[in-house]
Structure formats: C-alpha cells, structure tokens
C-alpha cells in the first residue's frame, strides 16, 4: 500500500518527513515523547494530533496556544487533502497522499534501430581482398592534412568570441547609508545575497543596533543595549525601524552559528510575526502599561497551559507589558497572544 507522508517544506526542519501509519493516531508538539517533535516557542507541548482513519487523514488542534493554520487560514479540525499545507510556528508541513498525487510519467518509446545491411549476395570486388587493417590505415593516411582542432578560449580571452556574453557583476555593498533610502530588510537581503561576513550597525533614536553575518547567514542580532534578547526577537524589533543611518563593516574572520540556514526564510517568518502582532495591537495594552494579577484568581492555575503560567508569573514579577515582552522566552507574537488570553479570561488586568 502506498504511504501517506508529511514533509517539512519550510522552517528549521525543512527536508524532513514523517510517514503516517495505515491506521492510528500521532501527536505533534514540543514534547520529546511525541511522534513528531517541533521545538519552537510558538508550538505548544501537545499542539495537535493526526488520526488516520482508512483513506481519511484528520488533523485536530489540541487547543494549542498559537493555533494551527491550514493553507493560510486558522482552523481547529479538518480532513487533509493532497497538497494541503499546515503551519505550526514558523514550520510548514505539506501533506502528500499517493492516491491523489502525481501520476506515473508515461514511458518513452524504445528507440528504433535501423536494420543491419546484408551484403552477403553482393558481387565480389577489389575491396573484398582488403583487410580491416588496410581500412584503418587508409582512414588516417587519406585524411586532409589541414584539419584544425577548435578549442574554447580561456577566461582571459573571452573577448575573442563573437557575440555578447553577459557576466553578472559582483554585488556592490555600500559602506553606509540611510534607512529611508534602504530599509533594514532590504539591506539584510543584500548582504545575504552577497554572502557577506561582518557587521551591519544601525543608529536610530540614540540607540545602536548590530546584525552580524557569516557568509550571508545571520549569526547574531543585538537590539540596543539589551544583551539578553533572543536574536529572533531582536530582529523583529529591528525590521520596523524606518529612520536612522547604517554602516557596514567587513570582517571575514567573524565566527558564530547561523540563526537560520536560509536568511530569506528567516526574514519572511519575522515579517509574518510582525503582521500578526500588528493585528493584535487594538486588543493589547500599551508597552508602558502595568499589568497586575487579578484577585481573587478566577480559576485553578493548573488549568493554564505551561506557557500561560510562564507569562502569568512574569506579570506577577515585573508587571509592565514591555518588560513582559522583553523577558519572555517566547516570541513577541506568542507572548502577546498569551497576554490577550489572560486578559480575556480575567487572570490579569491593566
């Protein structure tokens, strides 16, 4: 029987795949004991389950904090079809079903071979007395003496070829510029394309930020003087900056591990989180607002998810919404969604 599979087509697990059982249920989430483990801050410990029921494959979200998305739309339960794409955090999985997948390519016809000529009945001639060696010798002796071998020009002599040859020029990296002319995202994309190694420094509103690169990959992001900020979170704070100046300092000896192998995908995931965060702005407190724990607490704390308990404790310890965002180990988007739920359910208030 042909296999049904889930394939990671984007995110930190890109290229990985999981073969679904013929019958049964698998669970997806951060928990190490689960069938498909996705270690991301926007993925809940037990995020979702997939049930294989004969030919049907049913996806069920398990009340995850940040939800599941099917082909770009948030949902809780659906029967999957071939080609459906599931988004969990920054990871995208594609469901592939052989029953409705690509058909086998048609076979090419066998090449026809011309019939071998038969000279057995041909009249004898003077050629019949000549050996194979005679023919081989004549093939060289009778060859014209002025044959020349055409060779390709070397790299230094390409101008000798007729016609125009388009050779892509190297990417030009400016030493400095203004964010009004080149956005931070555009500059990062340029440095990624150029496989740049060094540091992009950004000065805006009396703060200095830094983005470090190694062979075009981001290895660190510093937002102002806040050294403890996660690089992904720091990047999400940098991209919206629209005023200031930047300088680019090359350093081929810089070292460090890449935050994400594909810089373009890292930027894309960050922009998506920024757009989602912006859509929540009217439901969230202002950054300078102080959050307090409601008393009495409306329900049992054990009923809260693990990430909700973490944010609840941060509200109790530091209070101000901006500090909660800064000190949360989750992304700004995941933290904002959790704060929104705690406000709606009466666990905290402004």
Coordinates of C-alpha atoms in Angstrom, one line a residue:
X1 CA 0.0 0.0 0.0
X2 CA 1.3 3.4 -0.9
X3 CA 2.4 5.7 2.0
X4 CA 0.9 8.9 3.2
X5 CA 3.6 11.4 4.4
X6 CA 4.0 14.8 6.0
X7 CA 7.0 16.8 4.6
X8 CA 8.6 19.8 6.2
X9 CA 8.9 22.3 3.3
X10 CA 9.9 25.4 5.4
X11 CA 11.4 26.1 8.8
X12 CA 14.3 24.6 10.8
X13 CA 13.2 21.1 9.9
X14 CA 13.0 21.7 6.2
X15 CA 13.6 18.5 4.2
X16 CA 12.5 16.2 6.9
X17 CA 9.4 13.9 6.5
X18 CA 7.2 11.6 8.6
X19 CA 5.4 8.5 7.2
X20 CA 1.9 8.2 8.6
X21 CA 0.7 4.8 9.8
X22 CA -2.0 2.9 7.9
X23 CA -4.3 3.3 10.9
X24 CA -3.9 5.1 14.2
X25 CA -3.1 8.5 15.8
X26 CA 0.1 10.5 16.0
X27 CA 0.7 13.6 18.1
X28 CA 2.7 16.8 17.2
X29 CA 4.2 19.3 19.6
X30 CA 7.3 20.3 21.6
X31 CA 7.2 17.3 23.9
X32 CA 10.1 15.0 23.4
X33 CA 7.9 11.9 23.8
X34 CA 5.6 12.8 20.9
X35 CA 5.6 11.3 17.4
X36 CA 6.6 14.5 15.6
X37 CA 8.7 16.9 17.8
X38 CA 8.7 20.5 16.7
X39 CA 10.9 22.5 19.1
X40 CA 9.7 26.1 18.6
X41 CA 8.4 28.7 21.0
X42 CA 5.2 29.1 19.1
X43 CA 4.4 25.4 19.2
X44 CA 2.7 24.0 22.3
X45 CA 3.9 20.9 24.1
X46 CA 0.9 18.9 22.8
X47 CA 0.0 21.0 19.8
X48 CA -2.1 18.7 17.6
X49 CA -2.9 15.2 16.6
X50 CA -3.5 13.4 13.3
X51 CA -5.8 10.5 13.0
X52 CA -5.6 8.1 10.1
X53 CA -9.0 6.5 9.5
X54 CA -8.8 4.4 6.4
X55 CA -8.3 6.7 3.5
X56 CA -9.1 9.8 5.6
X57 CA -6.5 11.8 7.5
X58 CA -7.9 14.1 10.1
X59 CA -6.0 16.9 11.7
X60 CA -7.2 18.1 15.1
X61 CA -5.7 21.1 17.0
X62 CA -5.5 20.3 20.7
X63 CA -6.2 23.8 22.0
X64 CA -2.7 25.0 21.2
X65 CA -1.7 28.5 22.4
X66 CA -0.9 29.9 18.9
X67 CA -3.2 27.7 16.9
X68 CA -2.8 25.8 13.6
X69 CA -3.1 27.1 10.1
X70 CA -4.3 25.2 7.0
X71 CA -3.4 26.8 3.7
X72 CA -3.0 30.2 5.4
X73 CA -6.3 30.0 7.4
X74 CA -6.6 29.3 11.1
X75 CA -8.6 26.2 11.9
X76 CA -9.1 23.6 14.6
X77 CA -10.1 20.4 12.7
X78 CA -10.0 19.4 9.0
X79 CA -9.7 16.3 6.8
X80 CA -6.5 16.7 4.8
X81 CA -6.2 16.6 1.1
X82 CA -3.1 16.0 -1.1
X83 CA -1.0 19.2 -1.2
X84 CA -2.6 20.8 1.9
X85 CA -0.1 22.9 3.9
X86 CA -0.1 23.1 7.7
X87 CA 1.7 25.9 9.5
X88 CA 2.9 25.4 13.1
X89 CA 5.0 28.2 14.4
X90 CA 7.5 29.0 11.6
X91 CA 7.4 25.4 10.2
X92 CA 5.3 24.5 7.2
X93 CA 4.4 20.8 6.5
X94 CA 2.8 19.5 3.3
X95 CA 0.5 16.5 3.3
X96 CA 1.2 14.1 0.4
X97 CA -1.2 11.4 -0.4
X98 CA -0.3 8.9 -3.2
X99 CA -3.9 8.2 -4.1
X100 CA -4.3 11.7 -5.5
X101 CA -0.7 12.5 -6.1
X102 CA 1.3 12.8 -9.2
X103 CA 0.7 10.1 -11.8
X104 CA 3.5 8.0 -13.1
X105 CA 5.2 9.6 -16.0
X106 CA 4.5 7.8 -19.3
X107 CA 7.2 5.6 -20.6
X108 CA 9.2 6.8 -23.6
X109 CA 9.0 4.6 -26.7
X110 CA 12.0 2.4 -27.3
X111 CA 14.3 3.9 -29.9
X112 CA 14.1 2.3 -33.3
X113 CA 17.2 0.6 -34.6
X114 CA 17.7 0.6 -38.4
X115 CA 18.1 -2.9 -39.9
X116 CA 21.6 -4.1 -40.5
X117 CA 22.5 -4.1 -44.2
X118 CA 23.3 -7.5 -45.6
X119 CA 26.0 -7.7 -48.3
X120 CA 26.2 -11.4 -48.5
X121 CA 24.8 -11.5 -52.0
X122 CA 26.8 -8.6 -53.3
X123 CA 29.2 -9.3 -56.2
X124 CA 32.9 -9.5 -55.3
X125 CA 35.0 -6.5 -55.8
X126 CA 38.5 -5.4 -55.2
X127 CA 37.6 -4.3 -51.7
X128 CA 36.9 -7.9 -50.7
X129 CA 40.6 -8.6 -50.7
X130 CA 41.5 -5.8 -48.3
X131 CA 41.8 -6.4 -44.6
X132 CA 40.4 -4.3 -41.7
X133 CA 43.9 -3.0 -41.0
X134 CA 44.1 -1.7 -44.6
X135 CA 40.9 0.3 -44.0
X136 CA 42.2 1.6 -40.6
X137 CA 45.4 2.7 -42.1
X138 CA 43.8 4.5 -45.0
X139 CA 41.4 6.4 -42.7
X140 CA 44.4 8.2 -41.4
X141 CA 46.6 8.4 -44.5
X142 CA 43.9 9.8 -46.7
X143 CA 42.7 12.4 -44.1
X144 CA 43.2 16.0 -45.1
X145 CA 46.4 17.5 -43.6
X146 CA 44.9 20.9 -42.8
X147 CA 42.4 19.8 -40.2
X148 CA 42.5 22.0 -37.1
X149 CA 41.0 21.4 -33.6
X150 CA 38.8 24.2 -32.3
X151 CA 39.4 24.9 -28.6
X152 CA 37.5 27.0 -26.2
X153 CA 39.1 30.3 -25.2
X154 CA 40.4 30.7 -21.7
X155 CA 38.9 33.1 -19.1
X156 CA 41.4 35.8 -20.1
X157 CA 40.5 35.6 -23.8
X158 CA 36.7 35.6 -23.7
X159 CA 36.7 38.8 -25.9
X160 CA 37.8 36.7 -28.9
X161 CA 34.3 35.1 -29.1
X162 CA 31.7 36.6 -31.4
X163 CA 28.6 38.0 -29.8
X164 CA 27.9 39.4 -26.4
X165 CA 28.4 37.4 -23.2
X166 CA 26.5 38.7 -20.1
X167 CA 28.6 38.1 -17.0
X168 CA 26.8 39.1 -13.7
X169 CA 28.7 41.8 -11.9
X170 CA 29.5 41.2 -8.3
X171 CA 27.1 42.6 -5.7
X172 CA 28.1 46.1 -4.6
X173 CA 28.0 46.6 -0.8
X174 CA 27.8 50.2 0.3
X175 CA 29.8 51.3 3.3
X176 CA 27.0 53.3 4.8
X177 CA 23.6 54.7 4.0
X178 CA 20.2 55.8 5.4
X179 CA 17.3 53.6 6.4
X180 CA 15.0 56.0 4.5
X181 CA 16.8 55.0 1.2
X182 CA 17.4 51.3 2.0
X183 CA 15.2 49.6 4.6
X184 CA 16.8 47.3 7.1
X185 CA 15.2 44.3 5.5
X186 CA 16.5 45.3 2.0
X187 CA 20.0 45.8 3.4
X188 CA 19.9 42.4 5.2
X189 CA 18.7 40.7 2.0
X190 CA 21.5 42.4 0.0
X191 CA 24.2 41.2 2.5
X192 CA 22.7 37.7 2.4
X193 CA 22.9 37.6 -1.4
X194 CA 26.5 38.9 -1.3
X195 CA 27.5 36.2 1.3
X196 CA 28.8 39.0 3.4
X197 CA 30.8 38.4 6.6
X198 CA 30.9 41.2 9.1
X199 CA 28.6 43.5 11.0
X200 CA 25.7 45.8 10.0
X201 CA 25.5 48.7 12.5
X202 CA 22.3 50.7 12.8
X203 CA 22.0 54.0 14.6
X204 CA 18.5 55.2 15.4
X205 CA 16.9 57.3 18.2
X206 CA 20.2 57.4 20.1
X207 CA 20.5 53.6 20.1
X208 CA 23.0 51.4 18.3
X209 CA 21.9 48.0 17.0
X210 CA 24.0 45.4 15.3
X211 CA 23.4 42.5 12.9
X212 CA 26.3 40.0 12.5
X213 CA 26.8 37.9 9.4
X214 CA 28.9 34.9 8.4
X215 CA 28.9 34.0 4.7
X216 CA 25.5 35.8 4.3
X217 CA 23.8 34.0 7.2
X218 CA 22.7 35.9 10.3
X219 CA 24.7 34.7 13.4
X220 CA 23.6 37.3 15.9
X221 CA 21.3 40.3 16.3
X222 CA 21.7 42.9 19.1
X223 CA 18.9 45.4 19.8
X224 CA 20.3 48.5 21.6
X225 CA 22.0 47.7 24.9
X226 CA 19.7 44.8 25.8
X227 CA 22.1 41.9 25.6
X228 CA 19.8 39.2 26.8
X229 CA 17.3 39.5 24.0
X230 CA 16.8 36.4 21.8
X231 CA 18.3 37.1 18.3
X232 CA 15.0 36.3 16.5
X233 CA 13.1 38.6 18.8
X234 CA 15.7 41.3 18.4
X235 CA 15.4 41.0 14.6
X236 CA 11.6 41.5 14.9
X237 CA 12.3 44.7 16.8
X238 CA 14.8 46.0 14.2
X239 CA 12.8 45.5 11.0
X240 CA 10.1 48.2 11.7
X241 CA 12.7 50.9 12.3
X242 CA 12.3 53.4 9.5
X243 CA 14.6 56.2 10.4
X244 CA 18.4 56.3 11.0
X245 CA 21.7 55.5 9.4
X246 CA 23.7 52.4 9.0
X247 CA 27.3 51.4 8.5
X248 CA 28.7 48.1 7.1
X249 CA 32.0 46.7 8.5
X250 CA 33.5 43.7 6.7
X251 CA 35.1 41.0 8.9
X252 CA 36.0 37.7 7.2
X253 CA 37.2 36.2 10.5
X254 CA 33.9 36.6 12.3
X255 CA 32.6 33.4 13.8
X256 CA 29.3 32.0 15.1
X257 CA 26.4 29.7 14.4
X258 CA 23.7 30.7 11.9
X259 CA 20.3 31.6 13.5
X260 CA 18.7 30.1 10.4
X261 CA 20.3 28.5 7.3
X262 CA 18.1 30.4 4.9
X263 CA 18.2 34.2 5.5
X264 CA 15.2 34.9 3.3
X265 CA 13.0 32.4 5.1
X266 CA 14.1 33.9 8.5
X267 CA 13.1 37.3 7.2
X268 CA 9.8 36.0 5.9
X269 CA 8.9 34.3 9.2
X270 CA 9.8 37.5 11.1
X271 CA 7.7 39.7 8.8
X272 CA 4.7 37.3 9.2
X273 CA 5.0 37.6 13.0
X274 CA 5.2 41.4 12.8
X275 CA 2.0 41.5 10.7
X276 CA 0.2 39.2 13.1
X277 CA 1.4 41.2 16.1
X278 CA 0.2 44.4 14.5
X279 CA -3.3 42.9 14.0
X280 CA -3.5 42.4 17.8
X281 CA -2.5 45.9 18.7
X282 CA -6.0 47.1 19.5
X283 CA -6.5 44.2 21.9
X284 CA -3.2 44.7 23.8
X285 CA -2.1 47.2 26.5
X286 CA 0.4 49.9 25.7
X287 CA 4.0 48.9 26.2
X288 CA 4.3 51.3 29.2
X289 CA 1.1 49.9 30.9
X290 CA 1.4 48.0 34.1
X291 CA -0.2 44.6 34.3
X292 CA -1.4 43.2 37.6
X293 CA -2.7 39.8 38.7
X294 CA -6.4 39.7 39.5
X295 CA -7.5 38.8 43.0
X296 CA -9.1 36.5 43.6
X297 CA -7.8 34.4 40.7
X298 CA -10.8 33.3 38.6
X299 CA -9.8 29.7 38.3
X300 CA -7.3 27.0 39.1
X301 CA -3.8 27.8 38.0
X302 CA -3.3 24.2 37.0
X303 CA -5.9 24.7 34.3
X304 CA -3.5 27.1 32.5
X305 CA -1.1 25.9 29.8
X306 CA 2.6 25.9 30.6
X307 CA 3.3 29.0 28.5
X308 CA 0.4 30.8 30.1
X309 CA 1.8 30.0 33.6
X310 CA 5.2 31.5 32.5
X311 CA 3.6 34.7 31.4
X312 CA 1.4 34.8 34.4
X313 CA 4.5 34.6 36.6
X314 CA 6.2 37.3 34.6
X315 CA 3.2 39.7 35.1
X316 CA 3.4 39.0 38.8
X317 CA 7.2 39.6 38.9
X318 CA 7.8 42.6 36.6
X319 CA 4.4 44.0 35.8
X320 CA 5.0 46.3 32.8
X321 CA 3.9 44.9 29.5
X322 CA 7.2 45.9 27.8
X323 CA 9.2 44.1 30.4
X324 CA 7.0 41.0 30.0
X325 CA 7.7 41.1 26.2
X326 CA 11.4 41.5 26.8
X327 CA 11.9 38.8 29.4
X328 CA 9.6 36.2 27.9
X329 CA 11.4 33.3 26.3
X330 CA 8.7 33.2 23.6
X331 CA 8.5 35.5 20.6
X332 CA 6.7 38.8 20.9
X333 CA 3.8 37.4 19.0
X334 CA 3.4 34.3 21.1
X335 CA 3.7 36.4 24.3
X336 CA 1.2 39.0 23.1
X337 CA -1.3 36.2 22.3
X338 CA -0.9 34.7 25.7
X339 CA -1.3 38.1 27.4
X340 CA -4.5 38.6 25.4
X341 CA -6.0 35.3 26.6
X342 CA -5.0 36.0 30.2
X343 CA -6.7 39.4 30.0
X344 CA -9.9 37.9 28.4
X345 CA -10.1 35.2 31.0
X346 CA -9.7 37.6 33.9
X347 CA -6.4 36.3 35.2
X348 CA -4.6 39.7 34.8
X349 CA -5.7 43.3 34.2
X350 CA -4.2 46.7 33.3

